[in-house]
Amino acid sequence: MENCIFCSIVNGDIPADKLYEDDAVLAFKDVNAQAPEHFLVIPKEHISTPNDATDEALLGKLSITASEIAKDRGFAEQGYRLVMNCNSDGCQSVFHIHLHEKH
Ligand code: 5GP
Ligand code: ZN
């Protein structure tokens, strides 16, 4: 989608520090980290808010990707937070859904 910063990252128009990528999802470091390790896991397909998400497998994949990153980086057992914000009361600022992973 035009004028979507995360679509621009998917397309390669805006650089990002990528951790994982496949046909459906992309994970990269949050540019304004709120924890020592703070990543965003997004679907490559543009979905504006959690209210617009209908693909259960794709939503599940965001969570599984986050857990694989945690295992790879060695903090799965210690733990981490997964958060997905929705709209204004949820403090969503980028309207392309993303799972925050913070450790
Ligand atoms: P939200 O508030 O929508 O849940 O979170 C959006 C997140 O995207 C914020 O934590 C913000 O730091 C991050 N972010 C915004 N623009 C960019 C960008 O261009 N690159 C990266 N890597 N993260 C971004
Ligand atoms: Zn987008």
XYZ file of C-alpha atoms and ligand atoms in Angstrom, residues 4 7 46 96, ligand 2:
5
model
C 2.691 2.777 4.398
C 5.042 -1.783 3.138
C -0.791 -4.918 4.133
C 0.155 -2.008 9.166
Zn 1.504 -1.626 4.797
